[in-house]
PDB file of C-alpha atoms in Angstrom:
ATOM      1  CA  UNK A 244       6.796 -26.247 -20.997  1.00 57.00           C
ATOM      2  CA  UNK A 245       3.367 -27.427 -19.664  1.00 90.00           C
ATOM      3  CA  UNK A 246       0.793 -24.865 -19.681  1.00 97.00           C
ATOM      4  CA  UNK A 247      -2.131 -24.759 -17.018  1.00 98.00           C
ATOM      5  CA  UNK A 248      -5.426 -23.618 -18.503  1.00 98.00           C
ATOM      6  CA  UNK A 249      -7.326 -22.070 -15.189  1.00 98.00           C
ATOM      7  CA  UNK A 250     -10.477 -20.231 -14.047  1.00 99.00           C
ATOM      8  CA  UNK A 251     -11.984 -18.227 -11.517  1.00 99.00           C
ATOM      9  CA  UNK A 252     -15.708 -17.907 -11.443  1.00 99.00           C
ATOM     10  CA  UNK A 253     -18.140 -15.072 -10.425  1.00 98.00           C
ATOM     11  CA  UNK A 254     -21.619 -16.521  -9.778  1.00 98.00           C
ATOM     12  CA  UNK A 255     -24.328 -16.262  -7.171  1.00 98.00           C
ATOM     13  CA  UNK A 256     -25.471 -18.405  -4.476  1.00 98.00           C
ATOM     14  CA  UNK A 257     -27.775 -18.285  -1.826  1.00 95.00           C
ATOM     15  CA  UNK A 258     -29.218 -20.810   1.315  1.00 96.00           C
ATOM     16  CA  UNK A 259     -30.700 -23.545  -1.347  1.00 96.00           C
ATOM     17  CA  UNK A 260     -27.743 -26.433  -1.004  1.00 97.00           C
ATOM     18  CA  UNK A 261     -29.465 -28.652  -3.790  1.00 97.00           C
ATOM     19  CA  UNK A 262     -29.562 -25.411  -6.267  1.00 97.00           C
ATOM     20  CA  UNK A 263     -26.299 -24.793  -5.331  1.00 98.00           C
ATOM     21  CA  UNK A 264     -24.966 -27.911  -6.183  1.00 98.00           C
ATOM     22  CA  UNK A 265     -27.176 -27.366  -9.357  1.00 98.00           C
ATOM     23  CA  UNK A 266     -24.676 -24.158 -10.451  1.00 98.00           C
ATOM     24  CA  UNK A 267     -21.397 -26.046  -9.347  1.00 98.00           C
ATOM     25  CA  UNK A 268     -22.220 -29.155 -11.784  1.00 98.00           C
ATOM     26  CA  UNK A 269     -22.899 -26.661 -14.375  1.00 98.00           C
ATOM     27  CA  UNK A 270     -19.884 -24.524 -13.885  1.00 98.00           C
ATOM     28  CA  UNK A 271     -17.978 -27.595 -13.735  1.00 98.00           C
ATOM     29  CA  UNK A 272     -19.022 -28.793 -16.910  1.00 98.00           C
ATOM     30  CA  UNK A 273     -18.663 -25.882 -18.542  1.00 98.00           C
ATOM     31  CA  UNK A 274     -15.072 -24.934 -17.291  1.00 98.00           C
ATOM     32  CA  UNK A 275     -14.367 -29.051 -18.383  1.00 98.00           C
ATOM     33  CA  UNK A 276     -15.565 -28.581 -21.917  1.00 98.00           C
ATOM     34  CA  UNK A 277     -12.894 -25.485 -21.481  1.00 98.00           C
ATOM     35  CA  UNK A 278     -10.063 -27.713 -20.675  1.00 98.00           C
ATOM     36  CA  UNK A 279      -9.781 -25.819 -17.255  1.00 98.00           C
ATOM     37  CA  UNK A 280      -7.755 -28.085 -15.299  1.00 98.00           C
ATOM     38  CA  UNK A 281      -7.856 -25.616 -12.146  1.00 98.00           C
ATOM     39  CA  UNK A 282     -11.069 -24.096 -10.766  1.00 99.00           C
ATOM     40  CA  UNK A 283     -11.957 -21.479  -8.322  1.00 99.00           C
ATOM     41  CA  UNK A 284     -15.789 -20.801  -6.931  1.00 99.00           C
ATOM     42  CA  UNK A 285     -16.645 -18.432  -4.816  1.00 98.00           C
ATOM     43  CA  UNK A 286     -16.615 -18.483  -0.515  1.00 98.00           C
ATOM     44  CA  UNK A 287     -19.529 -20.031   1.077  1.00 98.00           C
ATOM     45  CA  UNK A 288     -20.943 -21.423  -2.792  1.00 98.00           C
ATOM     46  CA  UNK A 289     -22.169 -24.424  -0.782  1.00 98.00           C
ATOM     47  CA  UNK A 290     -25.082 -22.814   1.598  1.00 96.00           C
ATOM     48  CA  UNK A 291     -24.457 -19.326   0.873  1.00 96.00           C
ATOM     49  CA  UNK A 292     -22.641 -16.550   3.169  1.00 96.00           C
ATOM     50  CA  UNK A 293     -24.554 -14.651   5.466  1.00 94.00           C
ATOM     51  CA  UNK A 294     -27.120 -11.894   5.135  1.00 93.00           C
ATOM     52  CA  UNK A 295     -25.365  -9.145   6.763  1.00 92.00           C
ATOM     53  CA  UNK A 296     -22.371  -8.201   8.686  1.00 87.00           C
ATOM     54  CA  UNK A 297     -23.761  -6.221  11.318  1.00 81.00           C
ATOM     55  CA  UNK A 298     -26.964  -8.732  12.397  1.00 68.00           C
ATOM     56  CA  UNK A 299     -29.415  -6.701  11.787  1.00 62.00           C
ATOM     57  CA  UNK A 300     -30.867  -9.228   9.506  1.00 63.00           C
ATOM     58  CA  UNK A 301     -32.035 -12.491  11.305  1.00 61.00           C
ATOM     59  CA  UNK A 302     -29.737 -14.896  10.276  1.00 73.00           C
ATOM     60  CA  UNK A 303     -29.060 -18.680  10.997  1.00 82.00           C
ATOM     61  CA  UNK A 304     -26.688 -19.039   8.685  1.00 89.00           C
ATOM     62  CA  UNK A 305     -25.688 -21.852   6.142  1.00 94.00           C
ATOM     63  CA  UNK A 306     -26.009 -25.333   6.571  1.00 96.00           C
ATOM     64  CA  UNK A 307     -22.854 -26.757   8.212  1.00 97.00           C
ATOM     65  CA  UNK A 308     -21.125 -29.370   6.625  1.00 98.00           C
ATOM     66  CA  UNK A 309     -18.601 -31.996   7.910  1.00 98.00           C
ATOM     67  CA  UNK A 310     -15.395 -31.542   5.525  1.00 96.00           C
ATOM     68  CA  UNK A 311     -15.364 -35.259   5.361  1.00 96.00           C
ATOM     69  CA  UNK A 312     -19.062 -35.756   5.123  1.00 97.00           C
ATOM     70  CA  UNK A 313     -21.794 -36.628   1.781  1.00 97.00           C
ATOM     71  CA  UNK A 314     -21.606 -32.712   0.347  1.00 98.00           C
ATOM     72  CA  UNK A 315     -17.675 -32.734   0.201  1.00 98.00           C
ATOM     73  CA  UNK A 316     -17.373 -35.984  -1.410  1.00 98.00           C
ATOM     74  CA  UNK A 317     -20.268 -35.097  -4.077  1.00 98.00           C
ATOM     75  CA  UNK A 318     -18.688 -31.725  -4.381  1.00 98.00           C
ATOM     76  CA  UNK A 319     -15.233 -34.100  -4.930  1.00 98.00           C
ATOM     77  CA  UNK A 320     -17.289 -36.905  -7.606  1.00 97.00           C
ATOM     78  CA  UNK A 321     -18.048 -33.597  -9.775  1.00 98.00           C
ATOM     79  CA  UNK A 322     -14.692 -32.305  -9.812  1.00 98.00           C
ATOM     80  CA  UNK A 323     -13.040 -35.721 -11.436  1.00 98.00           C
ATOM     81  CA  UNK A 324      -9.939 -34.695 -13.037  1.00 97.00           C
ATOM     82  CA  UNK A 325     -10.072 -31.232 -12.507  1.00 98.00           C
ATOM     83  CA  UNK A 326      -8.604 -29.582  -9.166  1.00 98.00           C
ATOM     84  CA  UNK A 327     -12.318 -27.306  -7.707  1.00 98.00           C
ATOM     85  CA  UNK A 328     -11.529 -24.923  -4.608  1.00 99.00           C
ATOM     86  CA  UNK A 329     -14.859 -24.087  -3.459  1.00 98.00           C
ATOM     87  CA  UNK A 330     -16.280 -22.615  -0.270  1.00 98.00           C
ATOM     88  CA  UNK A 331     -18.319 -23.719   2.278  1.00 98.00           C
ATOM     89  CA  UNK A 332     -19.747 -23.776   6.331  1.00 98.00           C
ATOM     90  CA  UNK A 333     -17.562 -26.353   7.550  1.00 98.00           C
ATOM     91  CA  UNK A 334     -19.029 -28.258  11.219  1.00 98.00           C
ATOM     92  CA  UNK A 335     -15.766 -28.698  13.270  1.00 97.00           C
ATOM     93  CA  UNK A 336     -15.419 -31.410  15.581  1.00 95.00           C
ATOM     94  CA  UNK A 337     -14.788 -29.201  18.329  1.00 96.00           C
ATOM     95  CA  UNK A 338     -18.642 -28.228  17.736  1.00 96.00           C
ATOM     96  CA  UNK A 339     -17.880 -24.889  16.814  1.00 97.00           C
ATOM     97  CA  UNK A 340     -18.729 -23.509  12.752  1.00 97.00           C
ATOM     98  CA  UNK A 341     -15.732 -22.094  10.772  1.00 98.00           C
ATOM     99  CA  UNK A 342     -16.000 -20.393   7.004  1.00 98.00           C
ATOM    100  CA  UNK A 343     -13.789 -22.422   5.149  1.00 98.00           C
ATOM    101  CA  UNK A 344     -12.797 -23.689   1.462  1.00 98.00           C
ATOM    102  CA  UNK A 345     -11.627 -26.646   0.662  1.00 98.00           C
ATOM    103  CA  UNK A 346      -9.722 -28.323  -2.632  1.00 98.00           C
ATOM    104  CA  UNK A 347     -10.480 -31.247  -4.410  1.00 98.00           C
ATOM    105  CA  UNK A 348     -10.416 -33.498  -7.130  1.00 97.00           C
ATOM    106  CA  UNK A 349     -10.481 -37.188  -8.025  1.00 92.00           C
ATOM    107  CA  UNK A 350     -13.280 -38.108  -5.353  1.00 91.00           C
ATOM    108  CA  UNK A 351     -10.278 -36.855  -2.808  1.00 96.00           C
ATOM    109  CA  UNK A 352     -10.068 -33.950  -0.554  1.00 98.00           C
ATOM    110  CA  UNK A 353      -6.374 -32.201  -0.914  1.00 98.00           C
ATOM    111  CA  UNK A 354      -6.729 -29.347   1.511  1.00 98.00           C
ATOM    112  CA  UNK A 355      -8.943 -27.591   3.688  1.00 98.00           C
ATOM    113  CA  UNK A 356      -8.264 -23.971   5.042  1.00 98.00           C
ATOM    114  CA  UNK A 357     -10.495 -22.248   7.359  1.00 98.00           C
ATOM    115  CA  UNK A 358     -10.772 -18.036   7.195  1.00 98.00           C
ATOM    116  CA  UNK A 359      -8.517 -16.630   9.960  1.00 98.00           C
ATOM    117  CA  UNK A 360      -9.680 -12.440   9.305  1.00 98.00           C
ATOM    118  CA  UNK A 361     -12.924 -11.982  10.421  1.00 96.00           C
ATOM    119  CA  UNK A 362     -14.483  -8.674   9.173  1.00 95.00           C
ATOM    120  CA  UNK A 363     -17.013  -6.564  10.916  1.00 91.00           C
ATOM    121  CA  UNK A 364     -20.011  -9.064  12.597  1.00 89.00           C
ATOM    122  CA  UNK A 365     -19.042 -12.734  10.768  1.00 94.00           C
ATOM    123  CA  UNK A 366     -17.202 -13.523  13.827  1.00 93.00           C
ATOM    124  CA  UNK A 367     -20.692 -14.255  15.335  1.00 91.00           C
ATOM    125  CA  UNK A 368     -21.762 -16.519  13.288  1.00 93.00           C
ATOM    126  CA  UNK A 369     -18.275 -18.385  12.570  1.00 96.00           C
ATOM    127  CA  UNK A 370     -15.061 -19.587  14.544  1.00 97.00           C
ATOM    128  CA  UNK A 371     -11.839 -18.106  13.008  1.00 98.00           C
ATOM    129  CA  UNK A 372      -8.976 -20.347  11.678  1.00 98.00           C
ATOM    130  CA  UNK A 373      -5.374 -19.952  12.287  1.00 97.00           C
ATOM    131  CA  UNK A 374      -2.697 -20.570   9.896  1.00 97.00           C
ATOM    132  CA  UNK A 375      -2.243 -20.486   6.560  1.00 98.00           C
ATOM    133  CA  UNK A 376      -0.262 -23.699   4.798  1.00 98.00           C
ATOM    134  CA  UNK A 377       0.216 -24.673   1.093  1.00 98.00           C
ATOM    135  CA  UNK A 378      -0.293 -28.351  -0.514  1.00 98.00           C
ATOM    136  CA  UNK A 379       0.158 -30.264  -3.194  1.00 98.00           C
ATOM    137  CA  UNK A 380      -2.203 -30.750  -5.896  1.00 98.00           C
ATOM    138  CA  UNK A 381      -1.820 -32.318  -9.498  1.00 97.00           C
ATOM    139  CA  UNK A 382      -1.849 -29.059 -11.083  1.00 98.00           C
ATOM    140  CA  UNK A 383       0.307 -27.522  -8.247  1.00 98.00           C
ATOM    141  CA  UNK A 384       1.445 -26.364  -4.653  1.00 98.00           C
ATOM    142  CA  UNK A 385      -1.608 -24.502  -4.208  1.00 98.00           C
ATOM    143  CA  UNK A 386      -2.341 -22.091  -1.193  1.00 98.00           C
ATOM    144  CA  UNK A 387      -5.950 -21.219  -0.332  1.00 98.00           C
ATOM    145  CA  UNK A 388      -7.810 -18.482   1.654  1.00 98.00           C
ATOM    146  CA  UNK A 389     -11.049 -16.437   2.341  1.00 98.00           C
ATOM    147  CA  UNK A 390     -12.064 -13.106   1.454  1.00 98.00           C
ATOM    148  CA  UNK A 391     -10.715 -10.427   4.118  1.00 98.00           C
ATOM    149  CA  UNK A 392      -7.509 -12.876   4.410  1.00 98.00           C
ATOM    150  CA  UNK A 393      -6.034 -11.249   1.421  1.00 98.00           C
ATOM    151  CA  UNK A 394      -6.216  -8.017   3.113  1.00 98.00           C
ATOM    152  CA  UNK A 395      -3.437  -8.659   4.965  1.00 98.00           C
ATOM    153  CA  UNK A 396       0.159  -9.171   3.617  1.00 97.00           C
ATOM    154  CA  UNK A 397       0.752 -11.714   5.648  1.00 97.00           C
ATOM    155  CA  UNK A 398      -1.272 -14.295   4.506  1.00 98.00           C
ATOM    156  CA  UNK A 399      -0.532 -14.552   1.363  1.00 98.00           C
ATOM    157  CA  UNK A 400       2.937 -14.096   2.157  1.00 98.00           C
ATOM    158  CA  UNK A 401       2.719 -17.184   4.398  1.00 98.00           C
ATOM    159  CA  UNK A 402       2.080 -19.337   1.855  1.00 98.00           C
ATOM    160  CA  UNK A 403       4.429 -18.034  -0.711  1.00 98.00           C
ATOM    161  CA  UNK A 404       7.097 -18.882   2.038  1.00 98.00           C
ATOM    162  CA  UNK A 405       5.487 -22.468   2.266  1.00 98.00           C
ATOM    163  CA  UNK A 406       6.227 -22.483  -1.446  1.00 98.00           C
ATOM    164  CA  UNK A 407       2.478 -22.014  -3.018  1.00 98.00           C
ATOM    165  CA  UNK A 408       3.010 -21.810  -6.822  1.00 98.00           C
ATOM    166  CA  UNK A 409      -0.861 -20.342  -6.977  1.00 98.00           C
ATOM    167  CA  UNK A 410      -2.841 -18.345  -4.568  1.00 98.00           C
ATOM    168  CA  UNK A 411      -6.499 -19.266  -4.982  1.00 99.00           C
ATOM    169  CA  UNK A 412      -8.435 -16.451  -2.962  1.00 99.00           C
ATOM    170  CA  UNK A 413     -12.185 -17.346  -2.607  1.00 98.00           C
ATOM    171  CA  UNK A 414     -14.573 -14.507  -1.808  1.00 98.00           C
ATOM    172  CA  UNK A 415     -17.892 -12.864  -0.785  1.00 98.00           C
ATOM    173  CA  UNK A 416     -16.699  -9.293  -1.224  1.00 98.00           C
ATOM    174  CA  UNK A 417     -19.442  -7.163  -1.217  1.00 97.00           C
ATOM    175  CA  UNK A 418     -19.916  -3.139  -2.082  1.00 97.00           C
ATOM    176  CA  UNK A 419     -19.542  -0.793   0.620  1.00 95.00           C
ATOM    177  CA  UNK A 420     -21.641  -0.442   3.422  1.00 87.00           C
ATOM    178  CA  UNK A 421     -21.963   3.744   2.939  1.00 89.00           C
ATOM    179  CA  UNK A 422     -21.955   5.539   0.461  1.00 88.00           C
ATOM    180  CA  UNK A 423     -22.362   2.713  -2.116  1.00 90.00           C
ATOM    181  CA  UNK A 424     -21.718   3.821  -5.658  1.00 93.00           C
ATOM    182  CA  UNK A 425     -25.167   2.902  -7.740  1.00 93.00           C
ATOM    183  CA  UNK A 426     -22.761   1.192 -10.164  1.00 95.00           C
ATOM    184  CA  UNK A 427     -20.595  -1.646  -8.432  1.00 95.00           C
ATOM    185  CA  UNK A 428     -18.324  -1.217 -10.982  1.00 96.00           C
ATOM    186  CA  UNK A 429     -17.218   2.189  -9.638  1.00 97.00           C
ATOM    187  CA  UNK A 430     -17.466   1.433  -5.987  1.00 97.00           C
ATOM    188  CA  UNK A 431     -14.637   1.779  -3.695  1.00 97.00           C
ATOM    189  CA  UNK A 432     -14.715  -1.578  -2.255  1.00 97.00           C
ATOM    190  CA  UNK A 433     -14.789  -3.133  -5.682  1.00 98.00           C
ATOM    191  CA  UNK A 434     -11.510  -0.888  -6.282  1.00 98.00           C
ATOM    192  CA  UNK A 435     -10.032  -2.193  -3.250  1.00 98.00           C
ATOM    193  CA  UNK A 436     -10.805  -6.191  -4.193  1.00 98.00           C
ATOM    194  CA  UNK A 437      -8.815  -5.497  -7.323  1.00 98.00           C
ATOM    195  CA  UNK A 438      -6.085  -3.762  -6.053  1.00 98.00           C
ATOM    196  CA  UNK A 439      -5.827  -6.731  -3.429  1.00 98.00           C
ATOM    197  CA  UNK A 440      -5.681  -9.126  -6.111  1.00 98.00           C
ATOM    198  CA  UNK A 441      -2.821  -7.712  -8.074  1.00 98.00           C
ATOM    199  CA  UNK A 442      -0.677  -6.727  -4.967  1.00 98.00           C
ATOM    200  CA  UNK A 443      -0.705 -10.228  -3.603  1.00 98.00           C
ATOM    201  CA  UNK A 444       0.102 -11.986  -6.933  1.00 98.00           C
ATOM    202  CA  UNK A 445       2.883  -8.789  -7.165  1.00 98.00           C
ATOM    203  CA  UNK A 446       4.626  -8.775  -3.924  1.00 98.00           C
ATOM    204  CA  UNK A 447       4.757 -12.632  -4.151  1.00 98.00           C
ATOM    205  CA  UNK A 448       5.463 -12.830  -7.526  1.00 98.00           C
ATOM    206  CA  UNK A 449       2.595 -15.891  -7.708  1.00 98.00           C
ATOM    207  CA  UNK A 450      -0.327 -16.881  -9.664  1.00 98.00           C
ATOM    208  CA  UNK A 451      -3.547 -15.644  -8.354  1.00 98.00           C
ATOM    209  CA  UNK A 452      -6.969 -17.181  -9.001  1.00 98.00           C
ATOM    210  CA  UNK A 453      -9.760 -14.626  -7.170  1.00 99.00           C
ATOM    211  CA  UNK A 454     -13.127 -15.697  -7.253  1.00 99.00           C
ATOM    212  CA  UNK A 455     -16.285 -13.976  -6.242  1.00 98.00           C
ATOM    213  CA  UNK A 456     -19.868 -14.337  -5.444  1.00 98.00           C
ATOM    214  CA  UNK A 457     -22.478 -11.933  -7.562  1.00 98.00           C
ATOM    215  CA  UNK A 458     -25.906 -10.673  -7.154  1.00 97.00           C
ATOM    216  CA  UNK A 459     -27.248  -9.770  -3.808  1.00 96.00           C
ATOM    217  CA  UNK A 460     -27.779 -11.396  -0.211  1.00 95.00           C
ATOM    218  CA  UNK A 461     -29.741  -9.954   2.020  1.00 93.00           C
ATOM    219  CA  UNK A 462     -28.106  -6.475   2.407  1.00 92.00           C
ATOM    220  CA  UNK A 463     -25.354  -7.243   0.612  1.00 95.00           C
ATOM    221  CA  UNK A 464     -24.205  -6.575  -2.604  1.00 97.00           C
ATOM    222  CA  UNK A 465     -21.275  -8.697  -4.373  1.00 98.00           C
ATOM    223  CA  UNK A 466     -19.151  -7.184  -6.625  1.00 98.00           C
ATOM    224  CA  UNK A 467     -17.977  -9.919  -8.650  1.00 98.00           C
ATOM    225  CA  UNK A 468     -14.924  -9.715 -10.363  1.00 98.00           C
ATOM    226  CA  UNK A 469     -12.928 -13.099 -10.600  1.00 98.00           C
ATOM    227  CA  UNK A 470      -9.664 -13.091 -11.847  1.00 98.00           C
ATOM    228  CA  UNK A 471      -6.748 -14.515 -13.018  1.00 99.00           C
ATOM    229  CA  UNK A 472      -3.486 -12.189 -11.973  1.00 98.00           C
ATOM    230  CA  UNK A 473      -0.231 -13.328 -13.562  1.00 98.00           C
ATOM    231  CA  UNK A 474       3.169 -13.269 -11.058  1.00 98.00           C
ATOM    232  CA  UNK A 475       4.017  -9.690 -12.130  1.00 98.00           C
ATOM    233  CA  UNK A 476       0.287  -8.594 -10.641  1.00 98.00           C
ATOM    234  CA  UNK A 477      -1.037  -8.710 -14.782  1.00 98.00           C
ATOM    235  CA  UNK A 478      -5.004  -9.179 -14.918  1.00 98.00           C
ATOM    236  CA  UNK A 479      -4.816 -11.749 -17.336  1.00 98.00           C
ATOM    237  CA  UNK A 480      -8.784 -12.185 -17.438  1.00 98.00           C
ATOM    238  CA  UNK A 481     -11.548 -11.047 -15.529  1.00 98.00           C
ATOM    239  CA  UNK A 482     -15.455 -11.025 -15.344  1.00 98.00           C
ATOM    240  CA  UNK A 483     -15.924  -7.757 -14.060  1.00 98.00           C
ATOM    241  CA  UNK A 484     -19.112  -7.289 -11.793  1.00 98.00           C
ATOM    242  CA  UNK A 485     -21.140  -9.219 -13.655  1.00 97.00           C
ATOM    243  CA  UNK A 486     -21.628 -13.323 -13.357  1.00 98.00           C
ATOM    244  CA  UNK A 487     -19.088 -15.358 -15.383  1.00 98.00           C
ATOM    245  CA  UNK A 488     -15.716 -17.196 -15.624  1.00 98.00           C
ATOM    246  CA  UNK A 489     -12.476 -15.660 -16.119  1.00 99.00           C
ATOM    247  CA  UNK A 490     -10.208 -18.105 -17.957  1.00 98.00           C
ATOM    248  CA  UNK A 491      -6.600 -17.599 -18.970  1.00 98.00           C
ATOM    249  CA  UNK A 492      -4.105 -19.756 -19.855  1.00 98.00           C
ATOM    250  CA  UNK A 493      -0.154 -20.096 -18.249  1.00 98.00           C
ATOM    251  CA  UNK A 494       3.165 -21.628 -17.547  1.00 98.00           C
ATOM    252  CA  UNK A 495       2.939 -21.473 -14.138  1.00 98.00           C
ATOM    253  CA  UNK A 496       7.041 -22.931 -13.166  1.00 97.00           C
ATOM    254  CA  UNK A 497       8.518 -20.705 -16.143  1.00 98.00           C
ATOM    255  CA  UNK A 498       6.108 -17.941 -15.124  1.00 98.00           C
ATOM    256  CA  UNK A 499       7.533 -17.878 -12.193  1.00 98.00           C
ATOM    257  CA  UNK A 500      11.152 -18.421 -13.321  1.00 97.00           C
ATOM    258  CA  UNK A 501      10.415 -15.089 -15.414  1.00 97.00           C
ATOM    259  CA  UNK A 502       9.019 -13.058 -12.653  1.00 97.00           C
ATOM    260  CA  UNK A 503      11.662 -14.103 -10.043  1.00 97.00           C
ATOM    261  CA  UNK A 504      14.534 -13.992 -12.549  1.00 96.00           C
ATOM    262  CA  UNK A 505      16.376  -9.969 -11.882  1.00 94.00           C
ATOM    263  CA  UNK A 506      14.140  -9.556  -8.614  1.00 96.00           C
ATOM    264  CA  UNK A 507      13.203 -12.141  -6.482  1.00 97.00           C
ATOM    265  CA  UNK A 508      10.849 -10.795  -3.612  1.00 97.00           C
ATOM    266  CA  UNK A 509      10.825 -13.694  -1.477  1.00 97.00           C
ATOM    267  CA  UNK A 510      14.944 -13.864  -2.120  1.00 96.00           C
ATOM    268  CA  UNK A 511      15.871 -10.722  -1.334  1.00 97.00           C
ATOM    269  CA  UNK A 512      13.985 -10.191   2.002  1.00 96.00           C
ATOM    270  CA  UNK A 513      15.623  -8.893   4.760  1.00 94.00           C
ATOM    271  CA  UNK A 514      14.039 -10.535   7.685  1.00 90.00           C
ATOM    272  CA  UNK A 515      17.064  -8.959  10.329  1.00 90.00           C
ATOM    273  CA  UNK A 516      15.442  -5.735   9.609  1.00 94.00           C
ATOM    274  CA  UNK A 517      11.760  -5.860  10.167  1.00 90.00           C
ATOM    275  CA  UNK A 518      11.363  -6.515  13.716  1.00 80.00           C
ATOM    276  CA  UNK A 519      13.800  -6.725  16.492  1.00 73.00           C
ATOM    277  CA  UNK A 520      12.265 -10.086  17.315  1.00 63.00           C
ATOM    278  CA  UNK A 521      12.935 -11.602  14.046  1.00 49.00           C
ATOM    279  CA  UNK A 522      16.373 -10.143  14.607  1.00 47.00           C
ATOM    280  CA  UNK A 523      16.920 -12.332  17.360  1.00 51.00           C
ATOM    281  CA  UNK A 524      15.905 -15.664  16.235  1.00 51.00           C
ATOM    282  CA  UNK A 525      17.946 -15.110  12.707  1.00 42.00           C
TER     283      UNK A 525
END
């Protein structure tokens, strides 16, 4: 048995690229000196997100980056060994800007997956993506996506189907809009991040890495809260609201041997009875 050590970071980051770098190559170091072989930073860490959701803050938005330009392959040098998921304003080539996170390690980029759920106003400042696909990576089939993405069942459903042995779910969840609780901890839209979490890593009976950014942006507050979430939806460490890495330790094959072993979710689906189109094409 080959145990992955893995970690999911809560930090903050705003619009300054070169003091963002700054907190990756320190968070990379830091999860190294761990032996984290796997690492998860939060959505838009490269640039920052945006600084509201319903533009009424100005708002031009992060630097836009080509996914095979100077920041990815810097962001790819610090990695080295380790596998880094890590968010960012990617610059299509079809001119348009997508929110997107990409994995990488040895100088080399392994996947790229741009955010398909746009909530509220980001859909005027960013192009939505659409599909969801799992890849290899030297710690594991891996399947990435964005924030709001894990609200739906689907997604992460998708790539448990394309066999993803780890979700990795990068994030800019903030509190609620109204009626914000004056500790994040307690807020409703923290509760529903966490519930999220577990749920997808339950009903897929996967790993889940969540990360999150912290602080505040604008008029938004982040509620932190990376996580690690074992296949049987088990918190097996989190940072809670505040900044920090959640770390934890797994067999990720017998893990999932374990999990899968009386009840397997993905086995036992009955796709003849959902919808009378999947019906026909079984």
């Amino acid at each position: 048995m080959t145990a992955l050590r893995m970690a999911a970071v809560a930090a903050e980051f705003g619009r300054d690229l070169e003091g963002a770098f700054a907190t990756v190559e320190r968070l990379i170091e830091e999860a190294r000196a761990d032996g984290v072989r796997l690492l998860a930073l939060p959505e838009a860490c490269l640039g920052g997100y945006l600084l509201s959701l319903d533009g009424a803050e100005p708002d031009e938005g992060p630097p836009a980056l080509a996914p095979d330009g100077p920041e990815i392959r810097r962001l790819a040098a610090l990695a080295g060994e380790m596998t880094v998921v890590a968010g960012y304003c990617e610059a299509g080539t079809d001119g348009r800007r997508y929110n997107s996170a990409v994995c990488v390690t040895g100088g080399d980029v392994l996947g790229n997956h741009r955010k398909v759920h746009q909530p509220l106003g980001e859909d005027a400042s960013y192009a939505s993506g659409d599909r969801f696909h799992a890849f290899d990576t030297p710690v594991g089939r891996i399947g990435m996506m964005i924030c709001y993405d894990k609200a739906f069942p689907e997604s992460a459903r998708a790539l448990a189907l394309d066999g993803a042995e780890i979700g990795v779910c990068v994030s800019a969840w903030p509190g609620a809009r109204t009626q914000a609780a004056a500790d994040l901890a307690k807020d409703r839209w923290k509760r529903r991040f966490d519930l999220f979490d577990r749920a997808r890593a339950l009903e897929n009976q996967i790993v889940w890495l969540s990360a999150n950014q912290t602080g505040t942006f604008g008029s938004l507050r982040f509620v932190g809260s990376a996580k690690v979430v074992d296949p049987g939806g088990e918190i097996l460490a989190d940072t809670g609201v505040p900044a920090g890495m959640a770390v934890a330790e797994l067999d990720v094959a017998q893990a999932l041997r374990t999990a899968r072993r009386s009840m397997g979710h993905l086995r036992d689906r009955r796709q003849d009875a959902y919808t009378p189109a999947a019906a026909a094409t079984v």
